[in-house]
XYZ file of C-alpha atoms in Angstrom:
571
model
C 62.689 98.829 111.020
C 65.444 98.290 113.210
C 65.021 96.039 116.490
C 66.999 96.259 119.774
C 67.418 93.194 120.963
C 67.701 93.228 124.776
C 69.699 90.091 125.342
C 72.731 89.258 123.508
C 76.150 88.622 123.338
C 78.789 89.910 121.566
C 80.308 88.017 118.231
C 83.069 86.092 118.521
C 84.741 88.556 116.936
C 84.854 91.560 119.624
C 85.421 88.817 122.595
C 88.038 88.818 124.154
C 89.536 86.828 127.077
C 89.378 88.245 129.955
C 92.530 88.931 132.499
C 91.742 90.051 135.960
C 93.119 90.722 139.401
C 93.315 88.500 141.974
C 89.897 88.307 143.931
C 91.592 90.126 146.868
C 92.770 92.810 144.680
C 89.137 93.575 142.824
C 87.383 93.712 146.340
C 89.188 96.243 147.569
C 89.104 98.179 144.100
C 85.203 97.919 143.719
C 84.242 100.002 146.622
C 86.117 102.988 144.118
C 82.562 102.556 142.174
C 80.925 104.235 145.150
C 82.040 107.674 144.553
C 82.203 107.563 140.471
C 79.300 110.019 140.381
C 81.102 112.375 142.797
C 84.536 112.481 142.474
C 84.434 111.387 138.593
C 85.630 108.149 137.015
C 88.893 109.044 136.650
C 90.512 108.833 139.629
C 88.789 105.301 140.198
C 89.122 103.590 136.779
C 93.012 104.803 135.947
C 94.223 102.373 139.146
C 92.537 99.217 137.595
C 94.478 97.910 134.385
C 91.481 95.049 133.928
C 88.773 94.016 134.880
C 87.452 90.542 135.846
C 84.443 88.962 136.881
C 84.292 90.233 140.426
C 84.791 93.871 139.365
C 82.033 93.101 136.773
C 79.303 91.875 138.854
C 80.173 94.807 141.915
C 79.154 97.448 139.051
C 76.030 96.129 138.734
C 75.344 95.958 142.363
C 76.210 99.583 142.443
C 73.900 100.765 139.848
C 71.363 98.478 139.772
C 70.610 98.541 143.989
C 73.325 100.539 145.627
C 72.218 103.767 143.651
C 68.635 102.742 142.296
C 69.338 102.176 138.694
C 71.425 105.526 139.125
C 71.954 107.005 135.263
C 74.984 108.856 136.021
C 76.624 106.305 137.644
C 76.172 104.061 134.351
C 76.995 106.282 132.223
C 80.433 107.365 134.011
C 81.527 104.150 134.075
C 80.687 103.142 130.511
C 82.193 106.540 129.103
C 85.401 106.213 131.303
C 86.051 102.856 130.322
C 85.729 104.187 126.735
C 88.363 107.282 127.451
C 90.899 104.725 128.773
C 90.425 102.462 125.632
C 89.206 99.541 127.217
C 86.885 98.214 124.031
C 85.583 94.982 125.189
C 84.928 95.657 128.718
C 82.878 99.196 127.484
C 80.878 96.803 125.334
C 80.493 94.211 127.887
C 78.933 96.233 130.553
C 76.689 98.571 128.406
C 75.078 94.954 126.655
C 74.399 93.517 130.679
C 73.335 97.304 131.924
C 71.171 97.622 128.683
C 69.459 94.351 129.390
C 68.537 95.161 132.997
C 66.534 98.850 131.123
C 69.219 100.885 132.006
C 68.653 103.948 129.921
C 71.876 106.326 128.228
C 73.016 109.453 127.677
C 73.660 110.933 124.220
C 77.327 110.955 125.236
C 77.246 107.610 126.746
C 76.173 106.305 123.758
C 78.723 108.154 121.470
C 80.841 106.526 123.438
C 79.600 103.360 123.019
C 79.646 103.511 118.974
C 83.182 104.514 119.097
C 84.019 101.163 120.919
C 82.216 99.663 118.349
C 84.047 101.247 115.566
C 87.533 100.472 117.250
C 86.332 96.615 117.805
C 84.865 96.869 114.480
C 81.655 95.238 115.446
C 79.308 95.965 112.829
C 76.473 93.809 114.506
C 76.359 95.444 118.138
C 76.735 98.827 116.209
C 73.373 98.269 114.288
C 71.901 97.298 117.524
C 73.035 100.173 119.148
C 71.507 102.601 115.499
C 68.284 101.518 116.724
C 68.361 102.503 120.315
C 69.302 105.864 119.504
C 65.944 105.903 117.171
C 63.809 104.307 119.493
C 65.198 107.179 121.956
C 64.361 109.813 119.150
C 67.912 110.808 119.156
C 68.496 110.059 115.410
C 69.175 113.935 114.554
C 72.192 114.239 117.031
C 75.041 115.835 115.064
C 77.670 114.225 117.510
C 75.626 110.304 117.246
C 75.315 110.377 113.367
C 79.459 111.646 113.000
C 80.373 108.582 115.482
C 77.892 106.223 113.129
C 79.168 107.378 110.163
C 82.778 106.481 111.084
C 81.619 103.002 113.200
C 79.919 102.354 109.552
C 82.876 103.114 107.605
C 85.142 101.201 109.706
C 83.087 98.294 109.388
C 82.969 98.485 105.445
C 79.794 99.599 105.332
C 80.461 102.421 103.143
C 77.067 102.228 101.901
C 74.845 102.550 105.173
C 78.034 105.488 106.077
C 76.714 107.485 103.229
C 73.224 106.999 103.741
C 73.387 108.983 107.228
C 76.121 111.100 105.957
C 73.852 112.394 103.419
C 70.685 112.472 105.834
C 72.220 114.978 107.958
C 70.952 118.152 108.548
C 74.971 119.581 109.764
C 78.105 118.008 109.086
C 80.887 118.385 111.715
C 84.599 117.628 111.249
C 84.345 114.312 112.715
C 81.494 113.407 109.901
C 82.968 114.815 106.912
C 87.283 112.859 108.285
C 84.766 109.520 108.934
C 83.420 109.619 105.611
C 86.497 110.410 103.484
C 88.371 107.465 105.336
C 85.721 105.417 104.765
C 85.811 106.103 100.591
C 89.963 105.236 101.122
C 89.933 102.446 103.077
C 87.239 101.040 100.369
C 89.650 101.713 97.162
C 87.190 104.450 96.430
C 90.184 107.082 96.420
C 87.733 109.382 93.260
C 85.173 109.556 95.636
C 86.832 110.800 98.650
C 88.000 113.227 96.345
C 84.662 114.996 95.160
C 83.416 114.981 98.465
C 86.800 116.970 100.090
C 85.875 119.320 96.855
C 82.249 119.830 98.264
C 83.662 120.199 101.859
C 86.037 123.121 101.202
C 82.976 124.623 99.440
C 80.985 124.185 102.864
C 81.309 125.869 106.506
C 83.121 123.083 107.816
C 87.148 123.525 108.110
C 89.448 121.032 107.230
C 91.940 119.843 110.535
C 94.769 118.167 110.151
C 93.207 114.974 110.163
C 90.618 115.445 106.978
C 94.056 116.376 105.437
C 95.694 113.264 106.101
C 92.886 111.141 105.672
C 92.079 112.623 101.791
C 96.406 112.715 101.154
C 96.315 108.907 101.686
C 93.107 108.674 99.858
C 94.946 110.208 96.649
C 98.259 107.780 97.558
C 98.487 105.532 94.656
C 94.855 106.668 92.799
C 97.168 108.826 90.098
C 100.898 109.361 88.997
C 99.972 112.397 88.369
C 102.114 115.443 90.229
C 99.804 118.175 89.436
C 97.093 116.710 91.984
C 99.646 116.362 95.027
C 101.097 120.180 94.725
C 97.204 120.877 94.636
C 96.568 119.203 97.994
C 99.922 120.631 99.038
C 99.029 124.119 98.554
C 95.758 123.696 100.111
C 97.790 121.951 103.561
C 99.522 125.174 103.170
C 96.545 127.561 102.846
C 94.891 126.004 105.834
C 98.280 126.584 107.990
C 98.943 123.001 108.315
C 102.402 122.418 107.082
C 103.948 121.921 109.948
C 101.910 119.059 111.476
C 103.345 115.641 111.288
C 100.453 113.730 110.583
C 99.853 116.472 107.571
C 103.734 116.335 106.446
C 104.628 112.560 106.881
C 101.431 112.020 104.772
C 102.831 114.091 101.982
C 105.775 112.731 102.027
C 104.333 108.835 102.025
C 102.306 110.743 98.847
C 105.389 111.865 96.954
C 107.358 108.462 97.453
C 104.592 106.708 96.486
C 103.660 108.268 93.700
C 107.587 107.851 92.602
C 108.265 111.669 93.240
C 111.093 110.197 95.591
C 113.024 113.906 95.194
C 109.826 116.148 96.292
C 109.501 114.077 99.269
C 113.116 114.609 100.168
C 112.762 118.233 99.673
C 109.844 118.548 101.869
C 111.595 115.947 104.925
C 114.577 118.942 104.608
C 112.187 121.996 104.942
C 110.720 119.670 108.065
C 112.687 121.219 110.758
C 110.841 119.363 113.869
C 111.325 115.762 112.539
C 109.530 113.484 115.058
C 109.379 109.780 114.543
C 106.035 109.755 112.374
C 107.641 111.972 109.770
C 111.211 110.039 110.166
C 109.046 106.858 109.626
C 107.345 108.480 106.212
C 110.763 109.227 104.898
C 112.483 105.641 105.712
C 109.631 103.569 103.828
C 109.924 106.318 101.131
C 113.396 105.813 100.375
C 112.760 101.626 101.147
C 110.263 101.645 98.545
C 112.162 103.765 96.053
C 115.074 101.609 95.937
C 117.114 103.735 98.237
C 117.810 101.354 101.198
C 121.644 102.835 101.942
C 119.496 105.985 102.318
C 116.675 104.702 104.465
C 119.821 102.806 106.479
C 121.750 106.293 107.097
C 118.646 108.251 107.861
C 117.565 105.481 110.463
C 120.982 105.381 111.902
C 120.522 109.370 112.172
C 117.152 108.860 114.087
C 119.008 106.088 116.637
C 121.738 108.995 117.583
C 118.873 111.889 117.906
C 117.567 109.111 120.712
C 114.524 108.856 118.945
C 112.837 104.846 119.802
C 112.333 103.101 116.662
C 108.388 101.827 116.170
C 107.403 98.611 114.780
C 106.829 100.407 111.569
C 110.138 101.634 111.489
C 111.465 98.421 111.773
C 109.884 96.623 108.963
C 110.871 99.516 107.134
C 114.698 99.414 107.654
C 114.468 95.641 107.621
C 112.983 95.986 103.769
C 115.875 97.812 103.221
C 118.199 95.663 104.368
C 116.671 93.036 102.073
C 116.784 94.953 99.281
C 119.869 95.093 99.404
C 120.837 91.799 100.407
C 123.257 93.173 103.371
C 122.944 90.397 105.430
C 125.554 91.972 108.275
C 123.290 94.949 108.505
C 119.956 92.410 108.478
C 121.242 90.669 111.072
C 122.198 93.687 113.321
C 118.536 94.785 112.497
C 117.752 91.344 114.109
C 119.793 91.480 117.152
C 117.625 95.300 117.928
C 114.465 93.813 117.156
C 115.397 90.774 120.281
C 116.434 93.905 122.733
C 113.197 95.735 122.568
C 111.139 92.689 122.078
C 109.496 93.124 119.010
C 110.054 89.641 118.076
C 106.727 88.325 118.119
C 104.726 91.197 116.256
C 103.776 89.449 112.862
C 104.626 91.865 111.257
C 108.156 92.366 111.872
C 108.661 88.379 111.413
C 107.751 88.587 108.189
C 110.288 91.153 107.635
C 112.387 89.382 108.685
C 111.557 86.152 107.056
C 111.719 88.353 103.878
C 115.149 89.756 104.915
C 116.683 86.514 105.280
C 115.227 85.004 102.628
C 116.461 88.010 99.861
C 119.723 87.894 101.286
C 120.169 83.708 100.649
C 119.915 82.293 104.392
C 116.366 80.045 104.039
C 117.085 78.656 107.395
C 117.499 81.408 109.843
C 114.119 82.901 107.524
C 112.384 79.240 108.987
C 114.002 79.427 112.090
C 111.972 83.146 112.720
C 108.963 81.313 110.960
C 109.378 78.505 113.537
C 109.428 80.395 116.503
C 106.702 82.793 115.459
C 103.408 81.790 117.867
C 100.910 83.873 116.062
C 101.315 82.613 112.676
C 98.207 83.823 110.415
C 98.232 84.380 106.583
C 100.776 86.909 105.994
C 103.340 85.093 107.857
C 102.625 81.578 105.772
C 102.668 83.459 102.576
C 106.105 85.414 103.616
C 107.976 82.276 104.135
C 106.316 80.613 101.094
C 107.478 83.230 98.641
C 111.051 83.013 100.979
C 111.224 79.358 99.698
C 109.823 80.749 96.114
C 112.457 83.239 95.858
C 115.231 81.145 96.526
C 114.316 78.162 94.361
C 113.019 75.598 96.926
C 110.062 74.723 95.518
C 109.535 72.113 96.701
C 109.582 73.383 100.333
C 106.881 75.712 99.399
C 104.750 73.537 98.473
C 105.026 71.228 100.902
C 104.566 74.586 103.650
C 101.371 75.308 101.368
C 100.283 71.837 101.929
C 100.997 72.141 105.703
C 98.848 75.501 105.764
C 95.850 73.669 104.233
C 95.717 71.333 107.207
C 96.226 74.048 109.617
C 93.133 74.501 111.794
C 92.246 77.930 112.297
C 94.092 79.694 108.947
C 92.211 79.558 105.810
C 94.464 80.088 102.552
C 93.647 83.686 100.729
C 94.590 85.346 97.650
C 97.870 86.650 98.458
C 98.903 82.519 100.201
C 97.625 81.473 96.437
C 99.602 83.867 94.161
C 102.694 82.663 96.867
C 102.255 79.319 95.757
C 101.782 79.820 91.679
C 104.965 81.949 91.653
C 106.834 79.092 93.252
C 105.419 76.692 90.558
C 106.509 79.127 88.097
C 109.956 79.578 89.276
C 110.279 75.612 89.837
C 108.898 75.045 86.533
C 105.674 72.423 88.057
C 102.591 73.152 85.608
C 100.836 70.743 86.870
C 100.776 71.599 90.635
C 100.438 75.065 89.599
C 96.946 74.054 87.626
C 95.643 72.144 90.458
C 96.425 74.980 93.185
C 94.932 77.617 90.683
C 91.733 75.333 89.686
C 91.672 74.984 93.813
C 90.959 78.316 94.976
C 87.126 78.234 94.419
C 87.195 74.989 97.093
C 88.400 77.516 99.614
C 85.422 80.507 98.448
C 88.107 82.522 96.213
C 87.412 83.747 92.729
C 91.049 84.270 91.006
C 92.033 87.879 90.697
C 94.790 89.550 88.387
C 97.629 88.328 90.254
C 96.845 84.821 90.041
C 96.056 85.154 86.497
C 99.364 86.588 85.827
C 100.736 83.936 87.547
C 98.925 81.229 85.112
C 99.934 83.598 82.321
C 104.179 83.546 83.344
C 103.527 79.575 83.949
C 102.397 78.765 80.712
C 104.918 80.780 78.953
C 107.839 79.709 80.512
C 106.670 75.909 79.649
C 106.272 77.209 75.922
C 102.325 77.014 76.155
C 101.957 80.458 74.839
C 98.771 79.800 72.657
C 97.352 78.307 76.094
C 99.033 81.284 78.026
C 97.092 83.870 74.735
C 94.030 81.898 75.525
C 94.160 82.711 79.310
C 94.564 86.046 79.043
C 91.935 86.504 76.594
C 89.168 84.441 78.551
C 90.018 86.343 82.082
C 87.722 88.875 83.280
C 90.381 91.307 83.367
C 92.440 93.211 80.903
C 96.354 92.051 80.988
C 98.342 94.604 82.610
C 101.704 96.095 81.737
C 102.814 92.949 83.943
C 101.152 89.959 82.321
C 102.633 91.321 79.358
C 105.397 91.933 79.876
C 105.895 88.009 81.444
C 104.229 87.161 78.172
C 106.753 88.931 76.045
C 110.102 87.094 77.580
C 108.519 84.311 77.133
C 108.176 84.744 73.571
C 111.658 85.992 73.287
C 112.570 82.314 74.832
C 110.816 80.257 72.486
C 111.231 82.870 69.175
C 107.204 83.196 68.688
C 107.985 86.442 66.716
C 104.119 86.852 66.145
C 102.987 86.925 69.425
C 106.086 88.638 70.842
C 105.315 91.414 68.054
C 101.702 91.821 69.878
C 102.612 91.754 73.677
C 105.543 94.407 72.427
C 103.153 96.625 70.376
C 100.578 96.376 73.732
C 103.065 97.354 76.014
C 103.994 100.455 73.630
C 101.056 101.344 73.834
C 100.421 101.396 77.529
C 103.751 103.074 78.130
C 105.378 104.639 74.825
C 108.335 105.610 76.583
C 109.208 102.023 77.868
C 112.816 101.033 76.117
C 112.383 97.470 77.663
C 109.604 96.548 75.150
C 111.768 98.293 72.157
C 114.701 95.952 73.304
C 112.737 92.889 73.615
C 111.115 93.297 70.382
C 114.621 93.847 68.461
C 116.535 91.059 70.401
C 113.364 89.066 69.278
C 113.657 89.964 65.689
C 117.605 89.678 65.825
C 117.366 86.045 67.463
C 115.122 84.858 64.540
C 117.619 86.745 61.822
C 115.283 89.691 61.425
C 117.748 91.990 60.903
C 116.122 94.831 59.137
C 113.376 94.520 61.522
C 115.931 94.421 64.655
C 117.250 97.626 62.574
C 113.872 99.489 62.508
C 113.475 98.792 66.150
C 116.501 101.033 67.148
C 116.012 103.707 64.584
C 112.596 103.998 66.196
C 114.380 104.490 69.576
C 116.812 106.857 68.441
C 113.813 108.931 66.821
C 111.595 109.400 70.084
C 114.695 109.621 72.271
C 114.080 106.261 74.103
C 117.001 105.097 76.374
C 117.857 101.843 77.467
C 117.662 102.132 81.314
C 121.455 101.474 82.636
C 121.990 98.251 84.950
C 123.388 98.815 88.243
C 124.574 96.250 90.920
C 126.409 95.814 94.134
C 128.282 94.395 96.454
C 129.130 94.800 100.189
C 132.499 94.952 101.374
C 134.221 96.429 104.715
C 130.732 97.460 106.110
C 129.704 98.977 103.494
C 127.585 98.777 100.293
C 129.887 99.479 96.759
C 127.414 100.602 94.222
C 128.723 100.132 90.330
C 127.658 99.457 86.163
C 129.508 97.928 83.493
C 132.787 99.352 82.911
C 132.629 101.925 86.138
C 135.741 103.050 87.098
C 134.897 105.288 89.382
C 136.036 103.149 92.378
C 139.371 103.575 93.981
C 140.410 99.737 93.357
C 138.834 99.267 89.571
């Protein structure tokens, strides 16, 4: 049984510091509390953009004394707080109201969960579950859809189902909580069963459950067959032209590598606004198209349309890409104007940017001036120093992170670290780091493995590297193979390269790297029938070696070619 603890204070996690007025300025804004119940919260709470101490303690004078414990008063100030998105100061004043017995409305306490779902407060949620038993409000439609998503939210997929499948009705709200919850968990199958058993229920999709569910599929299968089927049902529900609908189909298709159906659906798009513009920038960015993702951002500038964070990490990817360092650097100067310097986010873009494009030091120099520096931004100029063959500068800015107070090293900062081992050749720093990870509470995953597996092999260990891969609690994927297999090629191990080929064969019979690798194996060692055999087999199942293509930029712009091209003006 559940216990509502009267007295409490919020975790660490939902505090936050508090900014208010001057005293002058709160004293004459309290006396607004007077009329809340009257004249509504609105008008009251929309002139105050914080609230501090002064404010605080007022609001209790005025329903605590002022009104007699007045309920509606409470409640309007609680639930307005909520409207205008003020998280922390919602939570702050229904824990000090509910310790003086203040009692809640159904509403007031919806409210209430949702702040706790946007703070992500598991704890005070849970406290605030059992208050809505102990007030025998547990079969509220509108109460279980706001736990169900304040459980999800919090990772609590598990408690999220258990109400989800207590209730008696399901709303909208319930049924978009719950299929979030399954995606945001990696549970993508899931989500998908239970959108089956919705559209077989009373309850109609909105445009939301349709998003939600389209990023739940994102990724889960290559296969196109299940994104038309989601597409026809957007269509049969009349929701094609919604941009949170379309820019999620779009993010589907490029992600799924149908790069050409998302195009085809952006053109059909006629009212593009900057969600849907977004979709189709990272689509292109993440398909290898970055002088695409550059032209259609340049189109969205002209149209006047603001660019977002997210667009901006977007086009700076594709500058990176790409290596245009003119471009990157014009990306930069926009970023300064509209003062998105300091979002993490964008640094690390940026850091990456600089870094793919050869110039380390303005990539530190962003890193540098950076004040909120947490894990991401570490591991983006780690693998900056990685990529460009300073080793040991990633090291030593691994070593630095270690004694950072306040940041705490995690999978992603680890794998950053092996792969600049690997590309610095230092097996032994690479050991220790990987042997290191359970000091810091982190079990290796595939990506560190692989990382081990590359290391070994490219210091000729590949008995030690076979060993690895064979002892790790995960099968090798097409990538620790395939690391596996050059390194064989390197160091002519024509047995083992035969069984990392034959693997990847059989993961992906189609793949003409493997065929090549295998015969340039066999023709290094003087194999030539066997090189021969190789190629015949390509020939026969009509397997292509993928044609190399490079570039270079020149008079603003980008000069795309492959051996012996032509095709340019000056070849």
């Amino acid at each position: 049984m559940l216990i509502f603890f009267t007295r409490f204070s919020l975790s660490s996690s939902s505090y936050v510091s508090w900014r208010g007025f001057s005293l002058t300025a709160t004293a004459h804004a309290s006396p607004l509390l007077d009329g809340i119940p009257q004249i509504g919260a609105s008008s009251s709470f929309d002139l105050l953009p914080e609230i501090n101490s002064t404010f605080y303690n007022q609001s209790l004078v005025c329903s605590s004394t002022k009104h007699g414990n007045d309920q509606e008063a409470c409640c309007s100030i609680v639930r307005e707080l909520a409207r205008l998105g003020r998280v922390h100061e919602t939570l702050r004043l229904f824990c000090r109201w509910n310790s003086l017995g203040q009692k809640f409305t159904k509403f007031t306490l919806c409210s209430v969960l949702s702040s706790c779902a946007k703070a992500l407060d598991w704890h005070l949620g849970l406290q605030v579950h059992a208050r809505i038993v102990q007030l025998g409000f547990q079969d509220n439609i509108f109460l279980n859809s706001a736990l169900v998503d304040l459980y999800a939210k919090c990772g609590a997929i598990v408690d999220a189902r258990k109400i989800f499948d207590g209730m008696r009705s399901k709303d909208q709200v319930a049924w978009t909580s719950i299929l979030s919850g399954l995606s945001q968990n990696g549970d993508g199958r899931e989500a998908l069963v239970l959108f089956k058993d919705m559209l077989w229920s009373d309850v109609r999709p909105n445009c939301f459950t349709f998003a939600t569910i389209i990023s739940a599929c994102t990724g889960l299968e290559k296969d196109l067959l299940l994104v038309l089927l989601l597409h026809a049902q957007v269509i049969k529900f009349g929701f094609e032209r919604n941009s949170f609908v379309t820019s999620s189909l779009i993010d589907c298709y490029s992600k799924s590598g149908r790069i050409t159906q998302a195009v085809s659906l952006f053109n059909a798009t006629r009212e593009r606004d900057v969600i849907i513009l977004n979709s189709m920038i990272t689509g292109y960015s993440d398909n290898l198209q970055g002088e695409e993702a550059l032209r259609l951002f340049v189109e969205m500038l002209n149209d006047g349309l603001g660019a977002t964070n997210y667009t901006l990490v977007s086009v700076l990817n594709a500058c990176g890409s790409l290596a245009v360092l003119q471009q990157g650097r014009q990306m930069h100067s926009l970023v300064m104007k509209i003062g998105s310097d300091q979002n993490v986010f964008v640094a690390c873009s940026l850091i990456d940017m600089y870094a793919k494009c050869g110039n380390v030091y303005d990539a530190r120099h962003i890193f540098d001036e950076t004040v909120d520096r947490n894990n991401i931004l570490w591991t983006s100029m780690i693998t900056g120093y990685a990529q460009s063959g300073r080793g040991d500068d990633a090291l030593d800015l691994f070593e630095r992170l270690l004694m950072e107070k306040g940041v705490k090293p995690d999978h992603m900062c680890f794998t950053a670290v092996l792969t600049a081992c690997n590309h610095a050749g230092f097996l032994d720093r690479g050991i220790e780091y990987f042997n290191k990870m359970r000091d810091y509470g982190l079990v290796p995953e595939l990506d560190q493995y692989a990382c081990m597996v590359d290391l070994y092999g490219r210091n000729g260990l590949l008995r030690k590297a076979k060993e690895l891969m064979t002892e790790m609690p995960f099968e090798p994927n097409a990538v620790i193979w395939s690391s596996f297999l050059s390194s064989c090629r390197v160091y002519g191990d024509v047995q083992l390269g035969r069984e990392a080929a034959n693997q990847l064969l059989k993961m992906d019979p189609s793949d003409a790297a493997s065929y090549v690798a295998l015969g340039n194996i066999y023709a290094e060692a003087g194999m030539w029938g066997e090189a021969s055999k190789v190629r015949k087999m390509m020939i026969h199942k009509g397997v292509r070696k993928t044609v190399g293509w490079s570039w270079v930029e020149g008079d603003k712009r980008v000069h795309v070619f492959r051996v012996g091209d032509t095709s340019h003006p000056q070849s």
